[in-house]
Short mmCIF file of C-alpha atoms and ligand atoms in Angstrom, two decimals:
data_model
loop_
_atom_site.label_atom_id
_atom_site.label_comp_id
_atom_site.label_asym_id
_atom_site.label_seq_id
_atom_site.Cartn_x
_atom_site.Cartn_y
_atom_site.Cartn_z
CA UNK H 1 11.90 61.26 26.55
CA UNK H 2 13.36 63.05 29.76
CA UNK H 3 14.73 66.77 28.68
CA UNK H 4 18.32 67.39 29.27
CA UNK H 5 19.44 66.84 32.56
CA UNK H 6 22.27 66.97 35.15
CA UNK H 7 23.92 63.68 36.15
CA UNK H 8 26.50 62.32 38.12
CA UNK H 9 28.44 59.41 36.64
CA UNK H 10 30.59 57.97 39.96
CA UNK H 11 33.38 55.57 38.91
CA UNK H 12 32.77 57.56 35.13
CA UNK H 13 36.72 56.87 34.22
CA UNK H 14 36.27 53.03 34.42
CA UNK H 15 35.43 50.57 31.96
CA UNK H 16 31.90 50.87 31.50
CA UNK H 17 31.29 54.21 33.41
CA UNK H 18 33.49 56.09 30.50
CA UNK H 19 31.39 54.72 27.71
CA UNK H 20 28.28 55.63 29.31
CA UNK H 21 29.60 59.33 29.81
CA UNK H 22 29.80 59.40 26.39
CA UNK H 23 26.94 58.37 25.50
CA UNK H 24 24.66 60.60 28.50
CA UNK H 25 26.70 63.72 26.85
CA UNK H 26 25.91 62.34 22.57
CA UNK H 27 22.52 62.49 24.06
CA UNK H 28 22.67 66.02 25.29
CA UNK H 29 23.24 65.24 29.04
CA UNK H 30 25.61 67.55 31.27
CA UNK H 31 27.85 64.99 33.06
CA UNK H 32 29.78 65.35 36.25
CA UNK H 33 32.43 62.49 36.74
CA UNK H 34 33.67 61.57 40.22
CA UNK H 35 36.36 58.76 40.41
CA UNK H 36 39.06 58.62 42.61
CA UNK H 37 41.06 56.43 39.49
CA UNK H 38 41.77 53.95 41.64
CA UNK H 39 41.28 51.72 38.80
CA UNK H 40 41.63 54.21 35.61
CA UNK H 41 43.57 56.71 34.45
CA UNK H 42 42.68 60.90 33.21
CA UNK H 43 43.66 59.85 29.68
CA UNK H 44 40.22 58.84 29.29
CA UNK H 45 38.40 62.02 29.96
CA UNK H 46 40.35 63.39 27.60
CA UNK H 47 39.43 61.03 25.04
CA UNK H 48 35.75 61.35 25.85
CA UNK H 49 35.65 64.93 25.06
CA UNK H 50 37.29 64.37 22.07
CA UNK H 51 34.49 61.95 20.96
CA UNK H 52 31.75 63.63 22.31
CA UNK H 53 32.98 67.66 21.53
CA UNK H 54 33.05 68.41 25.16
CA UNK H 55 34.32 66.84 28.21
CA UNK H 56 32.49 66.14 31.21
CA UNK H 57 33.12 67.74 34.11
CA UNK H 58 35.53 65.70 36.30
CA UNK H 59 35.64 65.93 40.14
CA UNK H 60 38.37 63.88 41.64
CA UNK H 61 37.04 62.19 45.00
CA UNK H 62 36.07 59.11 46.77
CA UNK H 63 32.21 58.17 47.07
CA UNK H 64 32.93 56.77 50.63
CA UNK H 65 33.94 60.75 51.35
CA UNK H 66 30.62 62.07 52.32
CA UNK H 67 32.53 65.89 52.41
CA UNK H 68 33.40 65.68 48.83
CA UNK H 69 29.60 64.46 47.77
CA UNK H 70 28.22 67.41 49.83
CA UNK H 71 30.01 69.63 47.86
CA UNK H 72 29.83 68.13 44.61
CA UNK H 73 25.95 68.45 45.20
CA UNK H 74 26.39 72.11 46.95
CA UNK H 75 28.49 72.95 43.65
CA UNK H 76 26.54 71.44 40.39
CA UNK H 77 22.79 71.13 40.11
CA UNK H 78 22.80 67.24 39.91
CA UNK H 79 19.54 65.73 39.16
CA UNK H 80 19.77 61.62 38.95
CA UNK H 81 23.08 59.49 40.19
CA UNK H 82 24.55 56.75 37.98
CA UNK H 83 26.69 54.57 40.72
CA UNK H 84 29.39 52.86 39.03
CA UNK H 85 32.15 53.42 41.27
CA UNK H 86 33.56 50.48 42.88
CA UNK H 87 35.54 47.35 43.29
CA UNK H 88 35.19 44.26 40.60
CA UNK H 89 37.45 41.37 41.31
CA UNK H 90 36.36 38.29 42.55
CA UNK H 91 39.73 37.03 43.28
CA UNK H 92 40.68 40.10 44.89
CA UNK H 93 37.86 40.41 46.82
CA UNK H 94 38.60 37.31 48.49
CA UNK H 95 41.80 38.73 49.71
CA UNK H 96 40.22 41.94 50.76
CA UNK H 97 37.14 41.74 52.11
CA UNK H 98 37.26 44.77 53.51
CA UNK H 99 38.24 47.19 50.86
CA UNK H 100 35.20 45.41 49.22
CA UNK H 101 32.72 46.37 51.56
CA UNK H 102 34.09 49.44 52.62
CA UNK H 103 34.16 50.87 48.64
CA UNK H 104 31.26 48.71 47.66
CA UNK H 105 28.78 49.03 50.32
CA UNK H 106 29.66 51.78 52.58
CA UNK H 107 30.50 54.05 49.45
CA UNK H 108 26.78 53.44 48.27
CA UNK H 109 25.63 54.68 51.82
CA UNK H 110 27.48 57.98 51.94
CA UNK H 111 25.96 58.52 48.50
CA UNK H 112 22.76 57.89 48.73
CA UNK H 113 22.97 59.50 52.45
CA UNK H 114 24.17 62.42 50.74
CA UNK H 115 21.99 62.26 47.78
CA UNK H 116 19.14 61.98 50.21
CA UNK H 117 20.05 65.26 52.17
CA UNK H 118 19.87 67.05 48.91
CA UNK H 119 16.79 66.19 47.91
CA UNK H 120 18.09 63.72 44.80
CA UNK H 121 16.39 60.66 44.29
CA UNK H 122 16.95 59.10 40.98
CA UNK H 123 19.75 56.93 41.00
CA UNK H 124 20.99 53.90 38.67
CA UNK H 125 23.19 50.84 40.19
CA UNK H 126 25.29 48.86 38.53
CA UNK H 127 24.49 44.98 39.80
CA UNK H 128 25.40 41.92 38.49
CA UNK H 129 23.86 38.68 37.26
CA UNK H 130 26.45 37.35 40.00
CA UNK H 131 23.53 37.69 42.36
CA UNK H 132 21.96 34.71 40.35
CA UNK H 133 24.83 32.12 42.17
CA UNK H 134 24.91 28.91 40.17
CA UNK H 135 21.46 28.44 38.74
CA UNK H 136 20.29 25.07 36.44
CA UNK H 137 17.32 27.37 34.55
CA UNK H 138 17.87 29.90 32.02
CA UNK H 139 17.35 31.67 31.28
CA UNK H 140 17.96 34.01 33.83
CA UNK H 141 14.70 36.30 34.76
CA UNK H 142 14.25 39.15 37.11
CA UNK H 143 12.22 36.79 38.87
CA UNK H 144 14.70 33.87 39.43
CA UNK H 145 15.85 33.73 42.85
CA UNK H 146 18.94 35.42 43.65
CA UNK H 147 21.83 32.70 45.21
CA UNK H 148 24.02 32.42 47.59
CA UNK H 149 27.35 34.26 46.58
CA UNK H 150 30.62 32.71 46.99
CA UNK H 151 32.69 35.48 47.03
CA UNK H 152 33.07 39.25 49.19
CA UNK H 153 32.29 40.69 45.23
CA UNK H 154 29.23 39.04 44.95
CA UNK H 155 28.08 39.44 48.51
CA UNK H 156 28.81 43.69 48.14
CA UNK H 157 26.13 43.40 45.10
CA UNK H 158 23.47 41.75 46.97
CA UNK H 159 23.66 43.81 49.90
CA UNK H 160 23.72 46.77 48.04
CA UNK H 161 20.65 45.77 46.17
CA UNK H 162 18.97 44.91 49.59
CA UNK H 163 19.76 48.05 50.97
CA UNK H 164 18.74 50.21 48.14
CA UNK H 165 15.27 47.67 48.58
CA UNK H 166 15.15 48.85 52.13
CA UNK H 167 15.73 52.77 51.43
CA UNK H 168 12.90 52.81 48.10
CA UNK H 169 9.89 50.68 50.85
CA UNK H 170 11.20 53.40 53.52
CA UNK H 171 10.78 56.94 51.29
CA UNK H 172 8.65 57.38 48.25
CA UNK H 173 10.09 59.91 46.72
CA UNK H 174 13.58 57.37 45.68
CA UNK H 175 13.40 55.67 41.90
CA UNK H 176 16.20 53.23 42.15
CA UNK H 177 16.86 50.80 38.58
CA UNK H 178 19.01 47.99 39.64
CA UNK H 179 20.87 47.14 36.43
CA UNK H 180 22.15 43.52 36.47
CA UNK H 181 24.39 43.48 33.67
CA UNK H 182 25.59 39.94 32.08
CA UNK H 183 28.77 40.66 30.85
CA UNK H 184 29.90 43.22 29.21
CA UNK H 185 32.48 43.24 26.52
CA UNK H 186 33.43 45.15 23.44
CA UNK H 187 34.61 49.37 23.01
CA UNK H 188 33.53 52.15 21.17
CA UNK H 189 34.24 52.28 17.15
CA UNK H 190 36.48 54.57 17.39
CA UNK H 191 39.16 52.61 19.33
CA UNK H 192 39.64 55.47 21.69
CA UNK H 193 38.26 54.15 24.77
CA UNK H 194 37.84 50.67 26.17
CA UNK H 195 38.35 48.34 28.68
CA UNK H 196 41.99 48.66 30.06
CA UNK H 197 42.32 46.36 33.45
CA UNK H 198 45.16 46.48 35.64
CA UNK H 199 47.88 43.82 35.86
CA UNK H 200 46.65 40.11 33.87
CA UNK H 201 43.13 39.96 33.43
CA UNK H 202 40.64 37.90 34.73
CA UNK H 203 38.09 38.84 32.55
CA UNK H 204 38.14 36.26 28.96
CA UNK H 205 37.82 39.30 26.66
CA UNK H 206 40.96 41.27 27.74
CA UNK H 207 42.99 38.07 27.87
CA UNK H 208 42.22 36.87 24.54
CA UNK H 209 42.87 40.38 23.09
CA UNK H 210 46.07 40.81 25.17
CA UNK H 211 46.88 36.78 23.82
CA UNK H 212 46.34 37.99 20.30
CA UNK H 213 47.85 41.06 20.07
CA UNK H 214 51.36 39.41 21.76
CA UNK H 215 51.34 41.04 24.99
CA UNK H 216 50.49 37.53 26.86
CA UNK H 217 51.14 33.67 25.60
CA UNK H 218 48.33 31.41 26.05
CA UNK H 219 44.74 31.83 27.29
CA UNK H 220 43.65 28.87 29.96
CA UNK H 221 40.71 27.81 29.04
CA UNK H 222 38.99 27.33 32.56
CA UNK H 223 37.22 24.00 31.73
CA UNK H 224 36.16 21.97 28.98
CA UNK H 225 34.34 19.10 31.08
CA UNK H 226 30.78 21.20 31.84
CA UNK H 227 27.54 19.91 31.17
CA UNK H 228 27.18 22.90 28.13
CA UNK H 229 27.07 21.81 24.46
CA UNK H 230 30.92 21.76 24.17
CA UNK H 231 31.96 21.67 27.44
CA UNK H 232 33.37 25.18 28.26
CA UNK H 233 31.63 27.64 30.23
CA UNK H 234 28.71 29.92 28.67
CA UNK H 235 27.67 33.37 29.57
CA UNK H 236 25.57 36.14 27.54
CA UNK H 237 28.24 38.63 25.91
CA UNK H 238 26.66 42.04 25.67
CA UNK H 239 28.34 44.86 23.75
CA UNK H 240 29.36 48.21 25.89
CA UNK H 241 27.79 50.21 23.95
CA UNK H 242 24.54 48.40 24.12
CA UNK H 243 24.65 48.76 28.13
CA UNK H 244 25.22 52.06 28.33
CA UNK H 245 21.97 52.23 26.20
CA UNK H 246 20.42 50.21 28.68
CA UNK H 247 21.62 53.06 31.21
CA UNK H 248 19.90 55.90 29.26
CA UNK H 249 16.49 53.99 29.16
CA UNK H 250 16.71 53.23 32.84
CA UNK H 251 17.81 56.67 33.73
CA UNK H 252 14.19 57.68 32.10
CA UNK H 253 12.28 55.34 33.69
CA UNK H 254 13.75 56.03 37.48
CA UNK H 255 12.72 60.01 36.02
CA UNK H 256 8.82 58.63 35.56
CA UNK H 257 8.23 55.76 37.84
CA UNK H 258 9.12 55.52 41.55
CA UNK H 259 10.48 52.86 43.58
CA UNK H 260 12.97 50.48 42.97
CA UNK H 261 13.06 48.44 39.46
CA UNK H 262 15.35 45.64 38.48
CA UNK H 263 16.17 44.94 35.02
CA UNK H 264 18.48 42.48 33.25
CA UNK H 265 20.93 43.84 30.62
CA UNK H 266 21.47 41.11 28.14
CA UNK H 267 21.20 39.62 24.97
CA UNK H 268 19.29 36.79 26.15
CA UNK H 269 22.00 34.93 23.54
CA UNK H 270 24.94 32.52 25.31
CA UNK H 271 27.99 32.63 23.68
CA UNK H 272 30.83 29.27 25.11
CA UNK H 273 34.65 30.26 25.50
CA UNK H 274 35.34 28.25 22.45
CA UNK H 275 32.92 30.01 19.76
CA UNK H 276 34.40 33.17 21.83
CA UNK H 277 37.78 32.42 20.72
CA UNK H 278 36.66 31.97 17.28
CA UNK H 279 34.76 34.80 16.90
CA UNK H 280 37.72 36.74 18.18
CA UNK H 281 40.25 34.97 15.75
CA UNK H 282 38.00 36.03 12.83
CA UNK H 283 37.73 39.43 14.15
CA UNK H 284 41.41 39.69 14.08
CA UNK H 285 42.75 37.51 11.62
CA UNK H 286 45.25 35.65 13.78
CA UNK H 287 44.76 32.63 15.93
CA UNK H 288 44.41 32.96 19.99
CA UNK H 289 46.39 30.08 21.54
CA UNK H 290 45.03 28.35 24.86
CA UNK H 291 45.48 25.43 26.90
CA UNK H 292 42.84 23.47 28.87
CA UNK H 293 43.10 24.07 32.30
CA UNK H 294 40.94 22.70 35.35
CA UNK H 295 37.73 24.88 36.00
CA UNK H 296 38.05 28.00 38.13
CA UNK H 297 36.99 27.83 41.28
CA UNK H 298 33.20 30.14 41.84
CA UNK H 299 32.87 29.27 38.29
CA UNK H 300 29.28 28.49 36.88
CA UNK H 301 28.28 26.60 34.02
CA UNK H 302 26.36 28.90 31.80
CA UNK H 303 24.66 31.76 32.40
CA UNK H 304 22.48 34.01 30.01
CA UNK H 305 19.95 36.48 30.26
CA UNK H 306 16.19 36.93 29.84
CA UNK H 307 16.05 40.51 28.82
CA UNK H 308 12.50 40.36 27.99
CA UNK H 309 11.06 42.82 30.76
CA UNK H 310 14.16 45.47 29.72
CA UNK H 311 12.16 45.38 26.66
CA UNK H 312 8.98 45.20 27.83
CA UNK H 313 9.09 48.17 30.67
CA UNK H 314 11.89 50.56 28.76
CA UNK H 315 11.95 49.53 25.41
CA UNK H 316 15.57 48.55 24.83
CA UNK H 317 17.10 45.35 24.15
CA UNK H 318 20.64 44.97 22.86
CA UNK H 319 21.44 45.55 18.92
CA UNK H 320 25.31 44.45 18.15
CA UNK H 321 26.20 40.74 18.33
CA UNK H 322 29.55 38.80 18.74
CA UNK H 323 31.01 39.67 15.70
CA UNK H 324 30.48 43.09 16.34
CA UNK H 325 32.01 43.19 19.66
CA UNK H 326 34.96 41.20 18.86
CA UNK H 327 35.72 42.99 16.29
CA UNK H 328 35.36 46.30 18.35
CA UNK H 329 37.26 44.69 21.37
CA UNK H 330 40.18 44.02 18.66
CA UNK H 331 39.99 47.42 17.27
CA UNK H 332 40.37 49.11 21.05
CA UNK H 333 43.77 46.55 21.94
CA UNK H 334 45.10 47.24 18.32
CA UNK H 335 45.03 51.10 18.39
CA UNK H 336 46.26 51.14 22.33
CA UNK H 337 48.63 47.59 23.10
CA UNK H 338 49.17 49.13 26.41
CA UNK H 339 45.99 50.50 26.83
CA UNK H 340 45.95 54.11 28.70
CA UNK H 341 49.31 53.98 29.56
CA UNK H 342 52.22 55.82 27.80
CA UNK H 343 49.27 57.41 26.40
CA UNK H 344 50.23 60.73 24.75
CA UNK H 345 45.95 61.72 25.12
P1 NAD P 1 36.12 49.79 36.45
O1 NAD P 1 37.03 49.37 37.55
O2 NAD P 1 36.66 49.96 35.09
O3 NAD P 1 35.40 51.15 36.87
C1 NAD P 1 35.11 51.51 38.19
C2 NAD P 1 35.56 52.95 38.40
O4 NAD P 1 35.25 53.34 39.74
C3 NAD P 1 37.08 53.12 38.23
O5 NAD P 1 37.31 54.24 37.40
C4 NAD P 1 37.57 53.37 39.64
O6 NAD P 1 38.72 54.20 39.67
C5 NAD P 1 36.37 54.01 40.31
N1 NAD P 1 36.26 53.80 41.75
C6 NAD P 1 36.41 52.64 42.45
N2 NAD P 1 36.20 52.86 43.75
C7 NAD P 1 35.91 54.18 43.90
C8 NAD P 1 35.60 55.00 45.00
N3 NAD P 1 35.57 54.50 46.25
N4 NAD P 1 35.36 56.31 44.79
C9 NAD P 1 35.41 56.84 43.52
N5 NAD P 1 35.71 56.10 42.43
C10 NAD P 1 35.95 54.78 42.63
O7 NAD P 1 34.88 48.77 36.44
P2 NAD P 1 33.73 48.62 35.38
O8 NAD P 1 33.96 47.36 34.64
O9 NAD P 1 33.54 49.86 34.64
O10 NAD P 1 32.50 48.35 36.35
C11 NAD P 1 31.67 49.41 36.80
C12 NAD P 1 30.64 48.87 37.78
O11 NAD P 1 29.90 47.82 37.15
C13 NAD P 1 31.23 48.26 39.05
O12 NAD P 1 30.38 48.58 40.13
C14 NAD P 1 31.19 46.77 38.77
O13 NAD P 1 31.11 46.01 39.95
C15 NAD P 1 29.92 46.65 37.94
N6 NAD P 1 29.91 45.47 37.07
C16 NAD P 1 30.89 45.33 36.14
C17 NAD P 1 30.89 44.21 35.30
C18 NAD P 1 31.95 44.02 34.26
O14 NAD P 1 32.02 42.94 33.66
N7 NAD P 1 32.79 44.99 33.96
C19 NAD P 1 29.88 43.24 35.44
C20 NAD P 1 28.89 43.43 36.39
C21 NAD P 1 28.92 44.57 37.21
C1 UD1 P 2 33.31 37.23 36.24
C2 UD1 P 2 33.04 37.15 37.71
C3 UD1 P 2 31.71 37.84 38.00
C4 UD1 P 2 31.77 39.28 37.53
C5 UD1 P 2 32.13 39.31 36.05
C6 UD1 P 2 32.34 40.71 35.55
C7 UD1 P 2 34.19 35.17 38.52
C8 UD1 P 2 34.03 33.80 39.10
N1 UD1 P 2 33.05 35.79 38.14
O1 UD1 P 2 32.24 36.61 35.54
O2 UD1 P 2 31.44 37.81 39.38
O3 UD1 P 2 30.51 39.91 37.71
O4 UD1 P 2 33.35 38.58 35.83
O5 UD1 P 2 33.48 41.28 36.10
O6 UD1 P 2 35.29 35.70 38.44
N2 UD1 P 2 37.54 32.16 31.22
C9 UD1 P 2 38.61 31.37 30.82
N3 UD1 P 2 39.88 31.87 30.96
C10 UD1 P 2 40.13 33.12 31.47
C11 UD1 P 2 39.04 33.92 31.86
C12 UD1 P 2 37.76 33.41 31.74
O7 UD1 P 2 38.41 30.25 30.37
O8 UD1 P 2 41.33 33.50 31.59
C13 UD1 P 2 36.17 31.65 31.06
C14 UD1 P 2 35.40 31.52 32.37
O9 UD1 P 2 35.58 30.25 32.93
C15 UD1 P 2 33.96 31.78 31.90
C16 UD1 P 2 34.10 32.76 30.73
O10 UD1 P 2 35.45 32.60 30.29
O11 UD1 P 2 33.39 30.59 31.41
C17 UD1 P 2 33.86 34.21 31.11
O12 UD1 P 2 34.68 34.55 32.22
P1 UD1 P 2 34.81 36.05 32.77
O13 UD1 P 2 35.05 36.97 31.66
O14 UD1 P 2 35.82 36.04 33.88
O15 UD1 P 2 33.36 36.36 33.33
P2 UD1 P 2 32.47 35.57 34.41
O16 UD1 P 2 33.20 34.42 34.99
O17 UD1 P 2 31.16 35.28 33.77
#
């Protein structure tokens, strides 16, 4: 066990940044949140202190701003980086590539450039199992070879985890965890934070919960004709709550070990879209309409982890299963229909 420590949470409003704030400041942490909200809102580091009995302290700035990082690190005694901050769509990322790269790639630089001038070497990436590309064997290990993306999003993540490759073989001193997360669903029990994404989803679980709760009509089901057991797509759900676990092991191990590590976060467990919707429609009592559409384009098959050296090297593996997370997922789009928005706090 690391004592308490100082750490920077970049992107720390989002989605999965805010749940692992909590969590770093339940486990006695001091937090420092930069996000420039391009894709969140201040409601929710209001709700995190409220969960966690103080906030974190929130710096509002861009990562690709090497200014502001200077004197975020001039101002607060950081001690490890957790880099969340970035872009996520695929589709969007097709249309601009260059927002992608720019926030994606060139905002790691400036932070680790930063980071590096400051003598701060512990940092902890979120990656993606999208660095896998369309693979026939799973499960997925840290091992199997990373593919060829199809998309600007997917491409950010691989460079990204080349780079930070290139900078942990150039200077000893740098313990980089590469976190390739499968895909992360689910909110906190409370209901007070969760995943709130802009405009329609893309992602399945906000678009069945938005389906069920009456704020959208019918899902489309992208596919029912691949080679899986019942023909839609499968992937390896993994509660939020779980990952940002994941995040505290890893942020231990980059304290203890140096260079870079890469680690799956997953259940090791595939889930398809249809026992998704079920699980969903038990969760919430009501049924989740959909029609059958053709497959999405960049679309694999299946995908699922092997979490086994997680386990093995920091001695987590996920806990809650699908029931769990459904039911948490319904809980956070019951509570807040609109999500952050016309949020009285
Ligand atoms: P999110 O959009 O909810 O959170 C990202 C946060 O970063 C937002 O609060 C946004 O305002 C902020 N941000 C974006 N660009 C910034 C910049 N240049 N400077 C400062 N802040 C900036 O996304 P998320 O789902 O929480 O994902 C977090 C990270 O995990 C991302 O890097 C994403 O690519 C990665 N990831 C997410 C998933 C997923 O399913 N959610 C899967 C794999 C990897
Ligand atoms: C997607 C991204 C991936 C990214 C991840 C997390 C694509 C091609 N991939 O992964 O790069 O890392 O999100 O942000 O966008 N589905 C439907 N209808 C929908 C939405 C999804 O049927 O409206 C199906 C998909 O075909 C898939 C499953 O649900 O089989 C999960 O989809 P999604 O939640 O978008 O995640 P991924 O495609 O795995």
């Amino acid at each position: 066990m690391v004592g308490k420590m100082s750490i920077l949470v970049t992107g720390g409003a989002g989605y999965l940044g805010s749940h692992t704030v909590l969590t770093l400041l339940q486990a006695g942490h001091s937090v420092v949140v930069l996000d420039n909200f391009s894709n969140s809102s201040a409601v929710v580091l209001s709700r995190i202190a409220q969960l966690a009995g103080r906030a974190p302290t929130f710096v509002r700035g861009d990562v690709r701003d090497g200014a502001c990082l200077r004197n975020l690190f001039l101002k607060y005694p950081i001690q490890a980086v957790m880099h969340f901050a970035g872009l996520k769509s695929v589709a969007e990322s097709a249309r601009q590539p260059l927002n992608y790269y720019l926030n994606n790639v060139s905002g790691t630089l400036q932070l680790c450039q930063a980071m590096a001038e400051f003598g701060i070497y512990r940092l902890v990436f979120s990656s993606s199992a999208t660095v896998y590309g369309d693979s026939n064997e799973m499960p997925l290990s840290e091992d199997s070879p990373t593919g060829v993306p199809t998309n600007p999003y997917g491409r950010s993540k691989l460079m990204v985890e080349e780079l930070l490759q290139d900078l942990a073989d150039a200077e000893g001193r740098w313990g980089i965890a590469v976190l390739r997360y499968f895909n992360p669903v689910g909110a906190h029990k409370s209901g007070f934070i969760g995943d709130d994404p802009n405009g329609t989803p893309n992602n399945l679980l906000p678009y069945i919960s938005q389906v069920a709760v009456g704020r959208l009509k019918a899902l489309q089901l992208f596919g029912n004709d691949y080679p899986t057991p019942d023909g839609t797509g499968v992937r390896d759900y993994i509660h939020v709550l779980d990952l940002a676990a994941g995040h505290l092991c890893a942020l231990e191990a980059v304290g203890r070990r140096s260079g870079l590590s890469t680690w799956n976060l997953g259940t090791g467990r595939g889930y398809s879209v249809l026992e998704v919707i079920s699980a969903f429609e038990r969760a919430c009592g009501r049924k989740v309409d959909f029609v059958i559409v053709p497959r999405r384009e960049g679309d694999v098959a299946q995908c699922w982890a092997d979490p086994g050296k997680a386990f093995r090297e920091l001695g987590w593996r996920a806990e809650r299963g699908l029931d769990e997370m459904m039911a948490d997922a319904w809980r956070w789009q019951l509570t807040n229909p609109d999500g952050y928005k016309e949020s009285g706090v």
